[in-house]
mmCIF file of C-alpha atoms in Angstrom:
data_model
loop_
_atom_site.group_PDB
_atom_site.id
_atom_site.type_symbol
_atom_site.label_atom_id
_atom_site.label_comp_id
_atom_site.label_asym_id
_atom_site.label_seq_id
_atom_site.Cartn_x
_atom_site.Cartn_y
_atom_site.Cartn_z
ATOM 1 C CA MET A 1 -90.983 -45.054 -69.970
ATOM 2 C CA TRP A 2 -94.548 -43.907 -70.670
ATOM 3 C CA THR A 3 -95.899 -46.716 -68.430
ATOM 4 C CA MET A 4 -93.606 -45.630 -65.618
ATOM 5 C CA THR A 5 -94.882 -42.047 -65.845
ATOM 6 C CA ILE A 6 -98.532 -43.144 -65.735
ATOM 7 C CA ARG A 7 -97.832 -45.393 -62.744
ATOM 8 C CA SER A 8 -96.006 -42.571 -60.949
ATOM 9 C CA VAL A 9 -98.875 -40.168 -61.538
ATOM 10 C CA ALA A 10 -101.433 -42.770 -60.444
ATOM 11 C CA ALA A 11 -99.449 -43.537 -57.276
ATOM 12 C CA ALA A 12 -99.144 -39.843 -56.437
ATOM 13 C CA ALA A 13 -102.880 -39.380 -56.990
ATOM 14 C CA LEU A 14 -103.669 -42.272 -54.636
ATOM 15 C CA VAL A 15 -101.395 -40.856 -51.936
ATOM 16 C CA ALA A 16 -103.005 -37.419 -52.291
ATOM 17 C CA LEU A 17 -106.488 -38.947 -52.096
ATOM 18 C CA ALA A 18 -105.552 -40.902 -48.963
ATOM 19 C CA LEU A 19 -104.168 -37.782 -47.272
ATOM 20 C CA PHE A 20 -107.287 -35.807 -48.223
ATOM 21 C CA ALA A 21 -109.556 -38.546 -46.884
ATOM 22 C CA ALA A 22 -107.679 -38.754 -43.583
ATOM 23 C CA GLY A 23 -107.603 -35.014 -43.002
ATOM 24 C CA CYS A 24 -110.788 -33.653 -44.485
ATOM 25 C CA ALA A 25 -113.164 -36.607 -44.690
ATOM 26 C CA GLY A 26 -113.421 -37.499 -41.013
ATOM 27 C CA GLY A 27 -116.195 -39.634 -39.583
ATOM 28 C CA GLU A 28 -115.952 -42.260 -36.881
ATOM 29 C CA GLY A 29 -114.082 -44.887 -38.915
ATOM 30 C CA ALA A 30 -110.461 -45.914 -38.777
ATOM 31 C CA GLY A 31 -109.357 -42.830 -40.738
ATOM 32 C CA ALA A 32 -110.863 -40.490 -38.165
ATOM 33 C CA GLY A 33 -109.214 -42.385 -35.324
ATOM 34 C CA ALA A 34 -105.821 -42.144 -36.994
ATOM 35 C CA ALA A 35 -106.342 -38.445 -37.680
ATOM 36 C CA LYS A 36 -107.375 -37.848 -34.054
ATOM 37 C CA ALA A 37 -104.302 -39.715 -32.822
ATOM 38 C CA ALA A 38 -102.107 -37.583 -35.073
ATOM 39 C CA ALA A 39 -103.731 -34.415 -33.721
ATOM 40 C CA ALA A 40 -103.205 -35.596 -30.146
ATOM 41 C CA ASP A 41 -99.519 -36.141 -30.912
ATOM 42 C CA THR A 42 -99.046 -32.591 -32.221
ATOM 43 C CA ALA A 43 -101.356 -30.582 -29.950
ATOM 44 C CA VAL A 44 -100.277 -29.694 -26.433
ATOM 45 C CA ILE A 45 -103.129 -31.288 -24.530
ATOM 46 C CA GLY A 46 -103.061 -30.406 -20.834
ATOM 47 C CA GLN A 47 -101.198 -27.115 -21.305
ATOM 48 C CA LYS A 48 -102.361 -23.555 -21.835
ATOM 49 C CA ALA A 49 -103.849 -23.051 -25.282
ATOM 50 C CA PRO A 50 -101.723 -20.792 -27.472
ATOM 51 C CA GLU A 51 -102.959 -17.213 -27.555
ATOM 52 C CA PHE A 52 -103.863 -15.760 -30.923
ATOM 53 C CA ALA A 53 -104.975 -12.434 -32.338
ATOM 54 C CA LEU A 54 -106.736 -12.791 -35.684
ATOM 55 C CA ALA A 55 -108.871 -10.592 -37.890
ATOM 56 C CA ASP A 56 -112.565 -11.329 -38.083
ATOM 57 C CA LEU A 57 -114.487 -10.851 -41.315
ATOM 58 C CA GLU A 58 -114.987 -7.147 -40.573
ATOM 59 C CA GLY A 59 -111.269 -6.624 -39.951
ATOM 60 C CA ARG A 60 -111.489 -6.362 -36.151
ATOM 61 C CA THR A 61 -108.835 -8.141 -34.108
ATOM 62 C CA VAL A 62 -110.144 -10.957 -31.932
ATOM 63 C CA ARG A 63 -107.951 -12.581 -29.299
ATOM 64 C CA LEU A 64 -108.481 -15.950 -27.668
ATOM 65 C CA SER A 65 -108.008 -14.197 -24.318
ATOM 66 C CA ASP A 66 -111.081 -12.042 -25.100
ATOM 67 C CA THR A 67 -113.120 -15.113 -24.123
ATOM 68 C CA ALA A 68 -111.220 -15.982 -20.931
ATOM 69 C CA GLY A 69 -113.366 -17.701 -18.320
ATOM 70 C CA ARG A 70 -115.510 -19.421 -20.940
ATOM 71 C CA VAL A 71 -115.249 -22.895 -22.437
ATOM 72 C CA ARG A 72 -113.873 -22.340 -25.939
ATOM 73 C CA ILE A 73 -114.350 -24.462 -29.032
ATOM 74 C CA VAL A 74 -111.862 -23.358 -31.686
ATOM 75 C CA ASP A 75 -112.821 -24.923 -35.008
ATOM 76 C CA PHE A 76 -110.410 -24.769 -37.963
ATOM 77 C CA TRP A 77 -112.325 -25.158 -41.212
ATOM 78 C CA ALA A 78 -112.392 -24.209 -44.896
ATOM 79 C CA THR A 79 -115.133 -23.464 -47.411
ATOM 80 C CA TRP A 80 -113.748 -26.147 -49.749
ATOM 81 C CA CYS A 81 -113.942 -28.901 -47.097
ATOM 82 C CA ALA A 82 -117.120 -31.000 -47.404
ATOM 83 C CA PRO A 83 -117.136 -32.269 -43.769
ATOM 84 C CA CYS A 84 -116.625 -28.673 -42.576
ATOM 85 C CA ARG A 85 -119.657 -27.571 -44.562
ATOM 86 C CA GLU A 86 -121.713 -30.487 -43.240
ATOM 87 C CA GLU A 87 -120.905 -29.543 -39.628
ATOM 88 C CA VAL A 88 -122.222 -25.991 -39.920
ATOM 89 C CA PRO A 89 -125.853 -26.767 -38.911
ATOM 90 C CA MET A 90 -124.673 -28.775 -35.885
ATOM 91 C CA LEU A 91 -122.222 -26.051 -34.816
ATOM 92 C CA LYS A 92 -124.921 -23.384 -35.199
ATOM 93 C CA ASP A 93 -127.245 -25.446 -32.983
ATOM 94 C CA LEU A 94 -124.549 -25.983 -30.339
ATOM 95 C CA TYR A 95 -123.689 -22.292 -30.383
ATOM 96 C CA ALA A 96 -127.339 -21.328 -29.889
ATOM 97 C CA GLN A 97 -127.750 -23.876 -27.092
ATOM 98 C CA TYR A 98 -124.585 -23.053 -25.130
ATOM 99 C CA LYS A 99 -123.528 -19.461 -25.885
ATOM 100 C CA ASP A 100 -125.454 -18.079 -22.905
ATOM 101 C CA ARG A 101 -124.195 -20.861 -20.630
ATOM 102 C CA GLY A 102 -120.479 -20.044 -20.808
ATOM 103 C CA VAL A 103 -119.354 -21.515 -24.142
ATOM 104 C CA GLU A 104 -117.735 -19.626 -27.008
ATOM 105 C CA LEU A 105 -117.397 -21.073 -30.498
ATOM 106 C CA ILE A 106 -114.652 -19.512 -32.600
ATOM 107 C CA ALA A 107 -114.287 -20.594 -36.212
ATOM 108 C CA VAL A 108 -110.891 -20.099 -37.852
ATOM 109 C CA SER A 109 -110.939 -20.320 -41.631
ATOM 110 C CA LEU A 110 -107.932 -21.682 -43.470
ATOM 111 C CA ASP A 111 -109.173 -20.163 -46.736
ATOM 112 C CA ASP A 112 -106.998 -17.609 -48.515
ATOM 113 C CA ASP A 113 -109.973 -15.589 -49.751
ATOM 114 C CA ALA A 114 -111.805 -13.633 -47.038
ATOM 115 C CA ASP A 115 -114.505 -12.681 -49.549
ATOM 116 C CA ALA A 116 -115.313 -16.365 -50.131
ATOM 117 C CA VAL A 117 -115.529 -16.946 -46.366
ATOM 118 C CA ARG A 118 -117.672 -13.834 -45.926
ATOM 119 C CA ALA A 119 -120.066 -15.045 -48.656
ATOM 120 C CA PHE A 120 -120.253 -18.543 -47.113
ATOM 121 C CA VAL A 121 -120.929 -17.171 -43.630
ATOM 122 C CA ARG A 122 -123.619 -14.855 -44.980
ATOM 123 C CA GLU A 123 -125.228 -17.593 -47.134
ATOM 124 C CA HIS A 124 -125.400 -20.015 -44.191
ATOM 125 C CA ASP A 125 -126.307 -17.354 -41.611
ATOM 126 C CA ILE A 126 -123.475 -18.361 -39.276
ATOM 127 C CA PRO A 127 -123.795 -16.404 -36.017
ATOM 128 C CA TYR A 128 -120.519 -17.281 -34.281
ATOM 129 C CA PRO A 129 -117.236 -15.418 -34.892
ATOM 130 C CA ASN A 130 -115.269 -16.399 -37.987
ATOM 131 C CA LEU A 131 -111.631 -15.438 -38.099
ATOM 132 C CA MET A 132 -109.038 -15.693 -40.846
ATOM 133 C CA ALA A 133 -106.066 -17.913 -39.964
ATOM 134 C CA ASP A 134 -102.519 -16.694 -40.324
ATOM 135 C CA ALA A 135 -99.254 -18.635 -40.361
ATOM 136 C CA ALA A 136 -98.690 -18.081 -36.626
ATOM 137 C CA VAL A 137 -102.001 -19.645 -35.518
ATOM 138 C CA GLN A 138 -101.494 -22.546 -37.915
ATOM 139 C CA ALA A 139 -98.009 -23.132 -36.491
ATOM 140 C CA ALA A 140 -99.277 -22.875 -32.907
ATOM 141 C CA TYR A 141 -102.261 -25.223 -33.289
ATOM 142 C CA ARG A 142 -100.931 -27.421 -36.111
ATOM 143 C CA PRO A 143 -104.274 -28.632 -37.472
ATOM 144 C CA VAL A 144 -103.421 -31.870 -39.306
ATOM 145 C CA GLY A 145 -106.597 -31.730 -41.382
ATOM 146 C CA VAL A 146 -109.928 -29.979 -41.441
ATOM 147 C CA PRO A 147 -112.187 -29.732 -39.701
ATOM 148 C CA ALA A 148 -109.884 -29.616 -36.680
ATOM 149 C CA THR A 149 -111.475 -28.736 -33.369
ATOM 150 C CA PHE A 150 -109.670 -27.735 -30.198
ATOM 151 C CA ILE A 151 -111.552 -27.556 -26.901
ATOM 152 C CA ILE A 152 -110.243 -25.223 -24.226
ATOM 153 C CA ASP A 153 -111.531 -25.154 -20.657
ATOM 154 C CA ARG A 154 -112.443 -22.038 -18.680
ATOM 155 C CA ASP A 155 -108.916 -21.875 -17.273
ATOM 156 C CA GLY A 156 -107.414 -21.738 -20.774
ATOM 157 C CA THR A 157 -106.090 -25.304 -20.823
ATOM 158 C CA LEU A 158 -106.315 -27.237 -24.074
ATOM 159 C CA VAL A 159 -108.263 -30.357 -23.088
ATOM 160 C CA GLU A 160 -109.176 -32.019 -26.386
ATOM 161 C CA SER A 161 -108.444 -31.999 -30.085
ATOM 162 C CA MET A 162 -110.449 -33.715 -32.787
ATOM 163 C CA VAL A 163 -109.862 -33.983 -36.516
ATOM 164 C CA GLY A 164 -112.592 -34.809 -38.995
ATOM 165 C CA ALA A 165 -116.339 -34.654 -38.678
ATOM 166 C CA LYS A 166 -117.370 -34.882 -35.058
ATOM 167 C CA PRO A 167 -120.556 -36.391 -33.707
ATOM 168 C CA ARG A 168 -122.615 -33.809 -31.838
ATOM 169 C CA ARG A 169 -122.753 -36.187 -28.878
ATOM 170 C CA ALA A 170 -118.946 -36.077 -28.442
ATOM 171 C CA LEU A 171 -118.872 -32.274 -28.395
ATOM 172 C CA GLU A 172 -121.856 -32.015 -26.048
ATOM 173 C CA GLU A 173 -120.381 -34.511 -23.590
ATOM 174 C CA GLU A 174 -117.142 -32.501 -23.427
ATOM 175 C CA ILE A 175 -118.984 -29.164 -23.154
ATOM 176 C CA THR A 176 -121.213 -30.484 -20.366
ATOM 177 C CA ARG A 177 -118.234 -31.920 -18.483
ATOM 178 C CA LEU A 178 -116.290 -28.672 -18.723
ATOM 179 C CA LEU A 179 -119.219 -26.498 -17.716
ATOM 180 C CA ALA A 180 -119.748 -28.666 -14.630
ATOM 181 C CA ALA A 181 -116.081 -28.423 -13.614
ATOM 182 C CA ALA A 182 -115.161 -25.602 -11.276
ATOM 183 C CA PRO A 183 -112.522 -23.217 -12.656
ATOM 184 C CA ALA A 184 -109.131 -23.278 -10.971
ATOM 185 C CA ALA A 185 -108.585 -20.815 -8.146
ATOM 186 C CA GLY A 186 -107.490 -17.431 -9.410
ATOM 187 C CA ALA A 187 -108.687 -18.092 -12.969
#
């Protein structure tokens, strides 16, 4: 009986580790591809991105529609996620490079503790908006792991979702393509 309990605990630990690696670890390996495929299955690529209204770290309400007409990168992250932390310098650079060219980066923290997020943002001097996720935005976007990035064109259509650490090149190629595309008439 004792052996069975140890095996059960070990098996559960391995499953948990595998799920963590697929969702949070990222990279360009097989795990990242599987995570991206899972995100593509749950996100509504090609349709209007779900609207949200979330509190920023100062308590102000920020809506996705506040950035209408811009290319939006909505990045779900958490302070406890190592790949999320590693992406911060790259995201800061992209934000600095593209913010005046029609791109908005919106970070959505999945942390429960706004004070921890506030401290992290301050410590890393993150200039782009950081919002606190609620159950509605998590249900609407269904991030299957973190970091989870959703790219929305100037017309508000969800065009891409990525889970795991993303190479800068992949984000820049998508940003450049979307900035070059003309917005739909009436948008």
